[in-house]
Short mmCIF file of C-alpha atoms in Angstrom, two decimals:
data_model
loop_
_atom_site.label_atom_id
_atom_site.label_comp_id
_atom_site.label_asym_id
_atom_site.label_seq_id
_atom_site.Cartn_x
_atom_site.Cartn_y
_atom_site.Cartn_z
CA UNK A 1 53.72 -78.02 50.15
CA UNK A 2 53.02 -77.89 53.66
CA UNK A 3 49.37 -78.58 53.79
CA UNK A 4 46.87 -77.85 51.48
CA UNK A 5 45.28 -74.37 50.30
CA UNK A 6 42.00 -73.55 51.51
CA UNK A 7 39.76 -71.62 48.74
CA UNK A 8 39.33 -68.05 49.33
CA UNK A 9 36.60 -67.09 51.13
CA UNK A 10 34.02 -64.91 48.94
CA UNK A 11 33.35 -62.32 51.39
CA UNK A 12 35.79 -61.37 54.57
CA UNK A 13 34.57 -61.30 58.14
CA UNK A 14 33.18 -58.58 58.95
CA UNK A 15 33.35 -58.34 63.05
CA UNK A 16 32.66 -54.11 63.67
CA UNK A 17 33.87 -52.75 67.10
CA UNK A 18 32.24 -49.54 67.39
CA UNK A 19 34.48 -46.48 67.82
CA UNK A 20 32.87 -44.48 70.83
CA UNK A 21 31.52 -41.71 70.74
CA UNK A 22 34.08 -40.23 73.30
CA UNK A 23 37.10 -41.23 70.73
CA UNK A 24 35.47 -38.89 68.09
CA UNK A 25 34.63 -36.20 70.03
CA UNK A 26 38.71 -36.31 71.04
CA UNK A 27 39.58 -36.75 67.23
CA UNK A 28 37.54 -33.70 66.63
CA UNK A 29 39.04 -31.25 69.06
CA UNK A 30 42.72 -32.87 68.43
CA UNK A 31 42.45 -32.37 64.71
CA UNK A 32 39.69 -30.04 63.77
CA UNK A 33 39.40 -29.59 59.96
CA UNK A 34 41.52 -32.89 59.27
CA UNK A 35 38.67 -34.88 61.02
CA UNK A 36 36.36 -36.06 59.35
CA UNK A 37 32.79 -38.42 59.75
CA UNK A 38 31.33 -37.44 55.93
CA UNK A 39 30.16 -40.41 54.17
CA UNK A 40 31.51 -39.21 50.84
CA UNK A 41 35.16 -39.41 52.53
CA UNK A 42 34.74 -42.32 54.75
CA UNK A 43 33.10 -44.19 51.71
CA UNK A 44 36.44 -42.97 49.52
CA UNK A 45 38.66 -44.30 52.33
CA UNK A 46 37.04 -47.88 52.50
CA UNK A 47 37.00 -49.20 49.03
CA UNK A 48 40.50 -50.46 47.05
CA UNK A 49 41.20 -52.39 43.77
CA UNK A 50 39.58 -55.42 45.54
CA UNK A 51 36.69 -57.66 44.52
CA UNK A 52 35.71 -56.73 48.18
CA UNK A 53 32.77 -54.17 47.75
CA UNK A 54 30.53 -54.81 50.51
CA UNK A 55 32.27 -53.97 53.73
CA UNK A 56 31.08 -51.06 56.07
CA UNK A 57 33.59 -47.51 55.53
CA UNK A 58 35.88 -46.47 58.82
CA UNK A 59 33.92 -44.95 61.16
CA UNK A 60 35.92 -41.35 60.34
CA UNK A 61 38.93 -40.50 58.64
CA UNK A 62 42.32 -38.52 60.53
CA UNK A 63 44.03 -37.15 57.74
CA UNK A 64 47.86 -36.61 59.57
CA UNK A 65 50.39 -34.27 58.35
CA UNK A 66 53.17 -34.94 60.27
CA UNK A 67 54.91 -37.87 63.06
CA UNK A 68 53.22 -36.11 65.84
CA UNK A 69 49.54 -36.49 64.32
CA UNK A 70 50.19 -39.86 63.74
CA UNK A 71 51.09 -40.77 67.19
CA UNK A 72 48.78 -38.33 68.88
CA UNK A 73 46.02 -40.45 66.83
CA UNK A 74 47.01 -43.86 67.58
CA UNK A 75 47.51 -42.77 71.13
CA UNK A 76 43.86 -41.75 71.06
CA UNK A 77 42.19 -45.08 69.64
CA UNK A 78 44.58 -46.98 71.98
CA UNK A 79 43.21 -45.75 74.66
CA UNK A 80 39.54 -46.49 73.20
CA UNK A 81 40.59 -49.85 71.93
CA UNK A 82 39.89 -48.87 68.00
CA UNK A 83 40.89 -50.00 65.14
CA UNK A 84 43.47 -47.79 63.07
CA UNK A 85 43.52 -48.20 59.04
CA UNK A 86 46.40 -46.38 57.21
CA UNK A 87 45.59 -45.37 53.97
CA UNK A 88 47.93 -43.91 51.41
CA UNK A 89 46.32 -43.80 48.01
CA UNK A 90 43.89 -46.99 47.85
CA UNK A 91 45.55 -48.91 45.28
CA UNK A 92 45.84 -52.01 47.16
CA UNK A 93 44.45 -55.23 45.30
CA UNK A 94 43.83 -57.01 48.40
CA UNK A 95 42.00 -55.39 50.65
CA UNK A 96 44.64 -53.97 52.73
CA UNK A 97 43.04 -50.85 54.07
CA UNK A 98 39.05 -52.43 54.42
CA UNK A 99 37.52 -51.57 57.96
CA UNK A 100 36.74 -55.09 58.72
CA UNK A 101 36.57 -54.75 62.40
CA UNK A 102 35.41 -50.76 61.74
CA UNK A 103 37.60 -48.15 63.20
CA UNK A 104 39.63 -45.00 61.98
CA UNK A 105 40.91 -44.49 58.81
CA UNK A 106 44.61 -42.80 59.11
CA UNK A 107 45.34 -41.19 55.68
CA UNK A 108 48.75 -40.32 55.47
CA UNK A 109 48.77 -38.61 51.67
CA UNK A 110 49.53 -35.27 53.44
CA UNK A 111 52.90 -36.18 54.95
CA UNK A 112 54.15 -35.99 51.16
CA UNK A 113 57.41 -34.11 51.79
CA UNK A 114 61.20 -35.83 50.36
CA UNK A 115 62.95 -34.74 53.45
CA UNK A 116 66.50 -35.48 52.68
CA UNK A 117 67.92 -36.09 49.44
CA UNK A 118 71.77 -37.75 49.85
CA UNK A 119 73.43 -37.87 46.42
CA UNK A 120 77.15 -39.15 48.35
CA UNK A 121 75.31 -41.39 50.39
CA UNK A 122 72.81 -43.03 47.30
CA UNK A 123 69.91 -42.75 49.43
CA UNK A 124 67.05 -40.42 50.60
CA UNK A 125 64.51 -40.15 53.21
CA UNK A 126 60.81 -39.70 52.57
CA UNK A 127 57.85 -39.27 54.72
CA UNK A 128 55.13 -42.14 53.82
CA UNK A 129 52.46 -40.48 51.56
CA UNK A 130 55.18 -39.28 49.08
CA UNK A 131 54.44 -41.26 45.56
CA UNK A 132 56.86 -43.33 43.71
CA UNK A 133 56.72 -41.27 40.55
CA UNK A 134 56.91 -37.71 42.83
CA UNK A 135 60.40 -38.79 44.51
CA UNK A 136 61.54 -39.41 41.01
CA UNK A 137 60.68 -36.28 39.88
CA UNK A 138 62.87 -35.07 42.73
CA UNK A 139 65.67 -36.96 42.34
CA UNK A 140 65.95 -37.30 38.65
CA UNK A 141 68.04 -33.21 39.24
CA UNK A 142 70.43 -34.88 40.98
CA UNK A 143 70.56 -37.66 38.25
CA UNK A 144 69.03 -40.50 40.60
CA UNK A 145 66.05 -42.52 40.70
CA UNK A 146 64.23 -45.03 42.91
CA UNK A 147 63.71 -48.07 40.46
CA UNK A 148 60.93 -49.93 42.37
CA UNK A 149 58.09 -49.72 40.18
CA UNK A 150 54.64 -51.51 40.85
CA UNK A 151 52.66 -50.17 38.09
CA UNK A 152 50.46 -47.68 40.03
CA UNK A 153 51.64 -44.39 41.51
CA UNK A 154 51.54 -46.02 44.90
CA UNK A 155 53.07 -44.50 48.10
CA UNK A 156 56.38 -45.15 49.33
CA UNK A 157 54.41 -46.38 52.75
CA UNK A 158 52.08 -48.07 50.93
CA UNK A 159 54.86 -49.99 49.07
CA UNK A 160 56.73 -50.86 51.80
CA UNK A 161 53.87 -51.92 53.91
CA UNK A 162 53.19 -55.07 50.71
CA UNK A 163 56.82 -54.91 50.18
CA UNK A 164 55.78 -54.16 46.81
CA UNK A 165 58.64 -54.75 43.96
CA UNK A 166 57.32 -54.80 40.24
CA UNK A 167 59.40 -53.84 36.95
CA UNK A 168 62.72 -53.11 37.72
CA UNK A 169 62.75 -56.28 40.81
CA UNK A 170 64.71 -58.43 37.86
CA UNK A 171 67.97 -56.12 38.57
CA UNK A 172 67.57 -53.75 41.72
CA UNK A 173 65.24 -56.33 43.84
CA UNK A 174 62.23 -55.35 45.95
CA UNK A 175 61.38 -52.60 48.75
CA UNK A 176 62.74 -55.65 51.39
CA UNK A 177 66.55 -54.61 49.39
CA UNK A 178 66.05 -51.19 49.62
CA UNK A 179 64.76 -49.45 52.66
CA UNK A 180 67.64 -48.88 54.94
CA UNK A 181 65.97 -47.29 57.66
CA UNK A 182 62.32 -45.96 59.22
CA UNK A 183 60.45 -44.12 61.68
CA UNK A 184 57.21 -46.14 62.72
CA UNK A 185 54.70 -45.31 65.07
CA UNK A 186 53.50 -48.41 67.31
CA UNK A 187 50.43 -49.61 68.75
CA UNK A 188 50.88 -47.22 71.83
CA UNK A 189 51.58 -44.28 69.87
CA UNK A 190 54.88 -43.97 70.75
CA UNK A 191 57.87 -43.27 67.65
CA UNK A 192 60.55 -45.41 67.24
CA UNK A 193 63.26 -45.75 64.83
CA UNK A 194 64.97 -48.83 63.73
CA UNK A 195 67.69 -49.17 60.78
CA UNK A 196 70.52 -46.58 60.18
CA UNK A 197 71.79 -44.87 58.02
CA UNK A 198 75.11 -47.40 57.27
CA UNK A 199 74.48 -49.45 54.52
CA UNK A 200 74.92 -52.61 56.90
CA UNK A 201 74.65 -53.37 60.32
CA UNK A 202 74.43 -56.08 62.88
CA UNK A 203 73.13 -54.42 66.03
CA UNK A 204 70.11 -56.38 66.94
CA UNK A 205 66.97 -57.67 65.80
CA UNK A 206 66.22 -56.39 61.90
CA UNK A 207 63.28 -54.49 62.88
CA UNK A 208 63.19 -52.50 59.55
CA UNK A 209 62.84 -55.63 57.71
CA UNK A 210 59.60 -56.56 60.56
CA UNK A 211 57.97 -53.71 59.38
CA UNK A 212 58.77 -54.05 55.79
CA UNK A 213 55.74 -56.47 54.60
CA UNK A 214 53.46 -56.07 57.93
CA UNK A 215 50.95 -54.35 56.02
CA UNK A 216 50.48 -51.79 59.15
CA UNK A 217 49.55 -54.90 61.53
CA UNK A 218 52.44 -53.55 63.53
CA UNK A 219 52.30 -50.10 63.52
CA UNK A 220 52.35 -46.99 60.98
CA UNK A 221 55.33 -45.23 59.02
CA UNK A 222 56.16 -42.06 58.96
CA UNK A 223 59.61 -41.84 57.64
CA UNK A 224 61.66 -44.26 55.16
CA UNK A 225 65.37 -44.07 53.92
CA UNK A 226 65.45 -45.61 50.73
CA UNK A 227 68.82 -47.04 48.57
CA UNK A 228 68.55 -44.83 45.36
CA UNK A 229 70.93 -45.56 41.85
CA UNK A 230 72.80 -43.26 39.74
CA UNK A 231 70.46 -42.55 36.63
CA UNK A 232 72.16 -45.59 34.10
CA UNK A 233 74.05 -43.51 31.20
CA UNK A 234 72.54 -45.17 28.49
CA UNK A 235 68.71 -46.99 28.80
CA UNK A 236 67.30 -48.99 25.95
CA UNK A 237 63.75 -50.54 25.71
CA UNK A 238 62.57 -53.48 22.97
CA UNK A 239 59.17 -55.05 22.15
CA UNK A 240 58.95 -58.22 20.38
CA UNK A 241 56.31 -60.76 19.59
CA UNK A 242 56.42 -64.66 19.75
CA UNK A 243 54.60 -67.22 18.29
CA UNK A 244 53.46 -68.88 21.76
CA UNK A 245 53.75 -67.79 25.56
CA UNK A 246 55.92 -70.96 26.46
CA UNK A 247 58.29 -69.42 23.39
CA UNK A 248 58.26 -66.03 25.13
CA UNK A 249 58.78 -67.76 28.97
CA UNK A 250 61.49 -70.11 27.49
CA UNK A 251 63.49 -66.97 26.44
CA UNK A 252 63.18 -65.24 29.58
CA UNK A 253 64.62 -68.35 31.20
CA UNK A 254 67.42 -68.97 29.29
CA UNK A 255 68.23 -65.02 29.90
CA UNK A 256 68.12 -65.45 33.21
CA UNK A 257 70.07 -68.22 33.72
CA UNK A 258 72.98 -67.01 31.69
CA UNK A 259 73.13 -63.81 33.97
CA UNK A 260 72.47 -61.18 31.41
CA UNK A 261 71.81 -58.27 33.78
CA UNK A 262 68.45 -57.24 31.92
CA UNK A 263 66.75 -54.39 33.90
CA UNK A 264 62.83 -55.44 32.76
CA UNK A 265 61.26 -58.36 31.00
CA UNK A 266 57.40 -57.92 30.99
CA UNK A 267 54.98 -60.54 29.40
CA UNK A 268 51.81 -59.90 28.00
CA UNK A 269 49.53 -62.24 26.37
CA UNK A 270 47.84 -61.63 22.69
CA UNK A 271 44.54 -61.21 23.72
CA UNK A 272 45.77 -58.23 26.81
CA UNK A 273 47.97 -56.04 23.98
CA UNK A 274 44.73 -56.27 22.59
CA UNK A 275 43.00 -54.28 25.53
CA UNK A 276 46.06 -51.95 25.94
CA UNK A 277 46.10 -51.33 22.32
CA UNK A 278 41.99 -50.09 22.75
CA UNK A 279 42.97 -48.34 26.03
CA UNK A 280 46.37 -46.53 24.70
CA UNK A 281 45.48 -46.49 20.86
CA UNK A 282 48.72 -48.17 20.23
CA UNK A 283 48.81 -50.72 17.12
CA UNK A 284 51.25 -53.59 18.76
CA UNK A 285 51.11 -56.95 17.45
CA UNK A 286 48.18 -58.76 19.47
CA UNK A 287 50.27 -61.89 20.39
CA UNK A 288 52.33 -62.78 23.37
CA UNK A 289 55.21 -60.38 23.73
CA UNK A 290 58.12 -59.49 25.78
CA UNK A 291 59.02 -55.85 26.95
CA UNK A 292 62.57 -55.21 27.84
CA UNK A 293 64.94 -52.94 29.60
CA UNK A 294 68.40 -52.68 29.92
CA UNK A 295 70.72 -50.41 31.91
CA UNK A 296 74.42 -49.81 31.65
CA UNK A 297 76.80 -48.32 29.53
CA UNK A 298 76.09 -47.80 25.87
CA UNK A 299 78.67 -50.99 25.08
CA UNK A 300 76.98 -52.85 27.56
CA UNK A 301 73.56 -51.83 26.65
CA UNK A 302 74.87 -52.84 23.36
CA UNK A 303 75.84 -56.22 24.29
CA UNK A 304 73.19 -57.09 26.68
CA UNK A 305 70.92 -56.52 23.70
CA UNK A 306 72.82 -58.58 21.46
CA UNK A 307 72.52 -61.56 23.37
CA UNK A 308 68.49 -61.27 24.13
CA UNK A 309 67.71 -60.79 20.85
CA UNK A 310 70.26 -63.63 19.65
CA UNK A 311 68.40 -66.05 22.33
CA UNK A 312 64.33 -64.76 21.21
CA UNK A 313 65.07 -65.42 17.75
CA UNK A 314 66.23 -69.44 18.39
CA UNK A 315 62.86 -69.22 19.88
CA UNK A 316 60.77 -67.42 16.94
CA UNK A 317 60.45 -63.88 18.24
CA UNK A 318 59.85 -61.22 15.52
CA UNK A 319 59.13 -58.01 14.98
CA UNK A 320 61.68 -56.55 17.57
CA UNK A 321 61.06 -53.00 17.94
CA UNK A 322 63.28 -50.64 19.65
CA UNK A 323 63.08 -47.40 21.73
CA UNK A 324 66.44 -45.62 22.59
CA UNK A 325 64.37 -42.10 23.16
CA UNK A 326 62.66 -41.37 26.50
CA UNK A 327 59.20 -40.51 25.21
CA UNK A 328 59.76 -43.95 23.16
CA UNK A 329 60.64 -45.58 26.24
CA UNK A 330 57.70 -43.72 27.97
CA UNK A 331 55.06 -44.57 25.94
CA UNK A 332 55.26 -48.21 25.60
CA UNK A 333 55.86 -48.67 29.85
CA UNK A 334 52.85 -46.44 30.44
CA UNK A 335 50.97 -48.78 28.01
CA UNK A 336 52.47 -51.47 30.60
CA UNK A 337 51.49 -49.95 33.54
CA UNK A 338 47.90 -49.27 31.93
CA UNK A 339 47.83 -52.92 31.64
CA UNK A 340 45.24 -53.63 34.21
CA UNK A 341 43.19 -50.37 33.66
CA UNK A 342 42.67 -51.41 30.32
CA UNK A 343 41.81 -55.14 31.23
CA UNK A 344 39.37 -53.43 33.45
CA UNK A 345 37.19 -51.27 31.17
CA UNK A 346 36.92 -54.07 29.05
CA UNK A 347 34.07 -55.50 30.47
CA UNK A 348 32.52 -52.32 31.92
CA UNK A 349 31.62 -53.32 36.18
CA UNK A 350 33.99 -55.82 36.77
CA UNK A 351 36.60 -56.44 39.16
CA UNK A 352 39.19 -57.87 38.85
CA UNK A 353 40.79 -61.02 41.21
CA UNK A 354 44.48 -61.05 40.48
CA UNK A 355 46.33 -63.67 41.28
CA UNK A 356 50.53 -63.40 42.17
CA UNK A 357 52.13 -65.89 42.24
CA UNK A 358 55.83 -66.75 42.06
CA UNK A 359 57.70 -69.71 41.37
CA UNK A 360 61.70 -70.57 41.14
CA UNK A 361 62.32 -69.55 37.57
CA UNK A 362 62.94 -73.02 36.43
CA UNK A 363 59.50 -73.57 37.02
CA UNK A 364 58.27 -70.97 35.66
CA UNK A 365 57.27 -72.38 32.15
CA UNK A 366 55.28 -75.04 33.80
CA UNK A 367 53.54 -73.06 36.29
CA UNK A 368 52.35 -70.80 34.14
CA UNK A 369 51.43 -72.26 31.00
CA UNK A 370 49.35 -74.92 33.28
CA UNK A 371 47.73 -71.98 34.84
CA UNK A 372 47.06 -70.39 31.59
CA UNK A 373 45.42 -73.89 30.21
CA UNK A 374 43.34 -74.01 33.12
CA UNK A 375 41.92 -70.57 32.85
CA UNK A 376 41.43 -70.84 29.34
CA UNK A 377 39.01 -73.94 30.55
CA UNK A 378 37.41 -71.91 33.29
CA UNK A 379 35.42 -68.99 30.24
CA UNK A 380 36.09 -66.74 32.20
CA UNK A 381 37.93 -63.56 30.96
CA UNK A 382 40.93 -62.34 31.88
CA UNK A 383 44.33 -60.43 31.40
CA UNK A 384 47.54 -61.71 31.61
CA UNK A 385 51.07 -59.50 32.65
CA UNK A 386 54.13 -61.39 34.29
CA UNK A 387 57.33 -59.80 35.97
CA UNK A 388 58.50 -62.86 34.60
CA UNK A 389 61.99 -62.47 34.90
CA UNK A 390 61.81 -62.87 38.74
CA UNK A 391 59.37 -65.59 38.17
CA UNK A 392 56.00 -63.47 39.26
CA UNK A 393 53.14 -63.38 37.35
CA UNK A 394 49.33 -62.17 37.30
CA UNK A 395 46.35 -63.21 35.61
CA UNK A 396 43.39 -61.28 36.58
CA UNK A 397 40.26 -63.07 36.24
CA UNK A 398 37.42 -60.39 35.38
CA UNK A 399 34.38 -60.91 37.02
CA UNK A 400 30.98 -59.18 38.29
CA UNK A 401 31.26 -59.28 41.89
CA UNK A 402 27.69 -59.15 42.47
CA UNK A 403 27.78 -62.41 40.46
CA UNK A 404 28.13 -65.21 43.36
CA UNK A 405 28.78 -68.15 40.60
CA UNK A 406 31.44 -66.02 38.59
CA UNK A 407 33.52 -65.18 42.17
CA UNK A 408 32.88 -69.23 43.08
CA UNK A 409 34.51 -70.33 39.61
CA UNK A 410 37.33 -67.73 40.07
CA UNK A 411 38.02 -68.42 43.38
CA UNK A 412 37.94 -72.09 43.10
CA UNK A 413 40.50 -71.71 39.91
CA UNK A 414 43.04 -68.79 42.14
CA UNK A 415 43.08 -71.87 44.68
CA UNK A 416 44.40 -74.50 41.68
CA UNK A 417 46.53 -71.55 40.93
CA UNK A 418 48.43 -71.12 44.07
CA UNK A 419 47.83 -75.00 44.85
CA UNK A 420 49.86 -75.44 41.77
CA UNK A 421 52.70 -72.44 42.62
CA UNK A 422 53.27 -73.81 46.37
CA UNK A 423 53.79 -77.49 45.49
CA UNK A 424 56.53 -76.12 42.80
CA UNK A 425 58.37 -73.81 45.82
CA UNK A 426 56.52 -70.65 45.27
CA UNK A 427 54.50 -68.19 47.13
CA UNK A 428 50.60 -67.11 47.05
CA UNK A 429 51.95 -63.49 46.68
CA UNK A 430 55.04 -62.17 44.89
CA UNK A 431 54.76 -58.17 45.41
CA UNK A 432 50.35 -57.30 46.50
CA UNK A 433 51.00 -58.67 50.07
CA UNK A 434 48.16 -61.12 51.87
CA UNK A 435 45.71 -58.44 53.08
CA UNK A 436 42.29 -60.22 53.39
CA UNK A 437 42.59 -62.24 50.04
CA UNK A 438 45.28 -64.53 50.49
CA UNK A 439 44.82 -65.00 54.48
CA UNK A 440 43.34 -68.77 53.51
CA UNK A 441 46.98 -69.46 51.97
CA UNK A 442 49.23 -68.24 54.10
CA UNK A 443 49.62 -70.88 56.34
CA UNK A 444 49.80 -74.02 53.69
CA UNK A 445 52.78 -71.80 52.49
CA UNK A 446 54.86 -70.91 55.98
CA UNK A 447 53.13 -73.52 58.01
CA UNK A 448 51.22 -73.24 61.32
CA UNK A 449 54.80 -72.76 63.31
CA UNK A 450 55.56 -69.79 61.36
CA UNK A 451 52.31 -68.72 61.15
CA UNK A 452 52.16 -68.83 64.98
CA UNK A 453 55.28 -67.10 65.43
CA UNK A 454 53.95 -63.91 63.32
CA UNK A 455 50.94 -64.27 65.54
CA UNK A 456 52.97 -63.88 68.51
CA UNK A 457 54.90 -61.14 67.14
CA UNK A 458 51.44 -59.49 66.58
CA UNK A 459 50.01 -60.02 70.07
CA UNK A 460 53.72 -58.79 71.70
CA UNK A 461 53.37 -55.33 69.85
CA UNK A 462 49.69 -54.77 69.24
CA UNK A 463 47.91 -56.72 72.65
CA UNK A 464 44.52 -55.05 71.69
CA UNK A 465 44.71 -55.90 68.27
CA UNK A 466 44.19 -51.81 67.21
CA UNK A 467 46.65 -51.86 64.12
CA UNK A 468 44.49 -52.77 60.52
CA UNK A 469 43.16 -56.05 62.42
CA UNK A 470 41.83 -58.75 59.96
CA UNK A 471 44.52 -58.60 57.90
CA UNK A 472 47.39 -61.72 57.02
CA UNK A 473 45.80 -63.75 59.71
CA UNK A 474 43.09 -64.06 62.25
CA UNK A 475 43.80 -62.76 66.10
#
């Protein structure tokens, strides 16, 4: 490791620049009913998932409904020097869309239209505030789907702005594989498009992939081409138990490393099926278990099966329960994806500080079974879920964030965490993104030459620091 990780800070910096008067008298005549100063909305559009809760709303909220709104906007704060937030459904976990330096919240959730579906071509273009489980509603006629799956509805601009990946990232990779091409809006307020529609190409700098992960530092969205898959023909799902967690993350390794193309492989820990068992009134065995997926043909299905089961039982897995039907299927992923929900009304007022990180999968075993001794050894609670077939997993350490000792003692144990990930070639953040959370890691994990190159990127495209400032590093 390059360095050595800072502890989070408990609280961000909060450093407001006023928006004048001037800008929100433009706003107003530019956008009329979609402008708004209400503290009911601009409270709503400064709060996430975070364990941030004390930092001042946007000083009003734009609410855009199509490219031109968007630039017309950020044309207007540039010239005012303010801050511009996007906001697509607030389900960040770290602080992504918090007016640190005050500003304008830009909430893109009206520019929800799929504006080209290309069955041929295996792709489709959205505009950003279009939801992952709306496009697959779309496209599920034409017997497609988008397989990037985070857990929450999230938008599509939301996702590619953390360059989220979740589930499915095992077999069809993350939104960095599979946006082909957007439509951004820059710091000036000016639309540009990088990308094409080819699947490949080598005509100059990969801006798509710039964008892709800037977590609207560099500009906003407006349009993304995504790769979408043939629905598979045949989908299977299993649920089995295992004595210990290193038995359950020793199978997942071993699968792995023989190559069996297994679409998900979710962990849960005994004392988490408990919560989603409360929260979705299910009756699963409360003790570390895998949740599977695989795609394919029914003989490959078939055999893909074969050989994960064959490889849990050398290591004591039980209980293997299948789902071949989709409301099957259904049921026990939305009992996944309810995962933190459920963690969450367990202790009624908490928040939740969820760590990500992601290690080579051959260290996965000892990354996170030394996490999970450590936490055990902090009392504080906590859910565990892993995508731990790319090596990415969470444990969310549940804690009253009005409680200054609880946050110190979490905070101080995320640092050991991602301490522990870096030094064994991971990352601080697999899918959430830095946002204001993880800005004390970044630079132990790139170093301060890479770190200075993004910050030069930053000050090349955004001089007056107007796009989300505060966010994956300081100005």
């Amino acid at each position: 490791m390059n360095g050595s990780a800072s502890a989070a800070r408990l609280e961000p910096e909060i450093a407001p620049r006023p928006a004048p008067d001037a800008l929100l008298a433009a706003l107003k005549a530019r956008f009329g009913a979609a402008f708004s100063t209400a503290q009911s909305v601009r409270e709503q559009h400064g709060r996430d998932e975070s364990v941030f809760t004390h930092v001042p709303p946007p000083a009003a909220v734009v609410f855009a409904e199509s490219t031109q709104d968007v630039a017309d906007a950020v044309r207007l704060c540039a010239q005012y020097r303010t801050p511009v937030i996007p906001f697509g459904v607030g389900s960040s976990l770290e602080g992504h869309l918090l007016a640190v330096q005050g500003g304008i919240s830009l909430d893109v959730s009206r520019m929800n239209r799929v504006l080209s579906i290309d069955p041929e071509d295996l792709m489709v273009t959205v505009q950003p505030g279009v939801t992952r489980e709306a496009l697959n509603g779309e496209l599920k006629s034409h017997g497609l789907f988008f397989p990037i799956d985070p857990g929450a509805n999230a938008s599509l601009g939301g996702m590619c702005a953390t360059r989220a990946s979740g589930t499915n990232a095992v077999r069809y990779g993350t939104m960095r594989e599979n946006v082909l091409a957007l439509e951004a809006v820059t710091a000036t307020g000016e639309a540009i498009r990088t990308g094409a529609r080819a699947r490949k190409s080598s005509a100059g700098y990969d801006l798509t992939r710039l964008f892709v992960g800037s977590e609207g530092t560099l500009g906003v969205m407006t349009e993304i081409t995504l790769r979408v898959y043939p629905l598979p023909e045949a989908i299977s799902a299993a649920v089995c138990s295992f004595p210990t967690i290193g038995d359950a993350v020793r199978t997942v390794i071993e699968v792995i490393q023989l190559g069996v193309p297994i679409a998900r492989v979710e962990l849960i820990d005994g004392q988490t099926v408990g919560m989603v068992n409360r929260h979705s009134k299910l009756a699963l065995r409360e003790e570390p278990m895998l949740l599977m997926e695989f795609h394919g043909s029914p003989a490959g299905v078939k055999e893909q099966a074969e050989i994960v089961q064959e490889l849990a039982g050398a290591h004591g897995a039980q209980a293997f329960d299948w789902a071949t039907t989709p409301e099957a299927r259904t049921r026990l992923w939305t009992a996944r994806h309810h995962a933190y929900f459920a963690a969450i009304q367990s202790r009624p007022g908490c928040r939740s500080i969820t760590t990500d990180v992601c290690v080579p999968i051959s260290r996965l075993a000892d990354c996170l079974l030394e996490s999970l001794a450590d936490t055990d050894a902090s009392g504080l609670p906590y859910f565990l879920v892993g995508h731990v077939g790319d090596g990415n997993f969470h444990i969310g350490l549940l804690v009253d964030p009005d409680d200054a000792g609880e946050r110190a003692t979490a905070e101080a144990l995320n640092h050991r965490i991602v301490t522990r990930a870096l030094d064994m070639g991971g990352t601080c953040t697999g899918e959430h993104g830095v946002g204001l959370h993880k800005m004390d890691f970044l630079q132990s994990e790139a170093g301060a030459g890479a770190v200075a190159m993004m910050r030069a990127i930053k000050h090349a495209l955004d001089p007056d620091n107007i796009m989300n400032p505060g966010k994956i590093f300081s100005w």
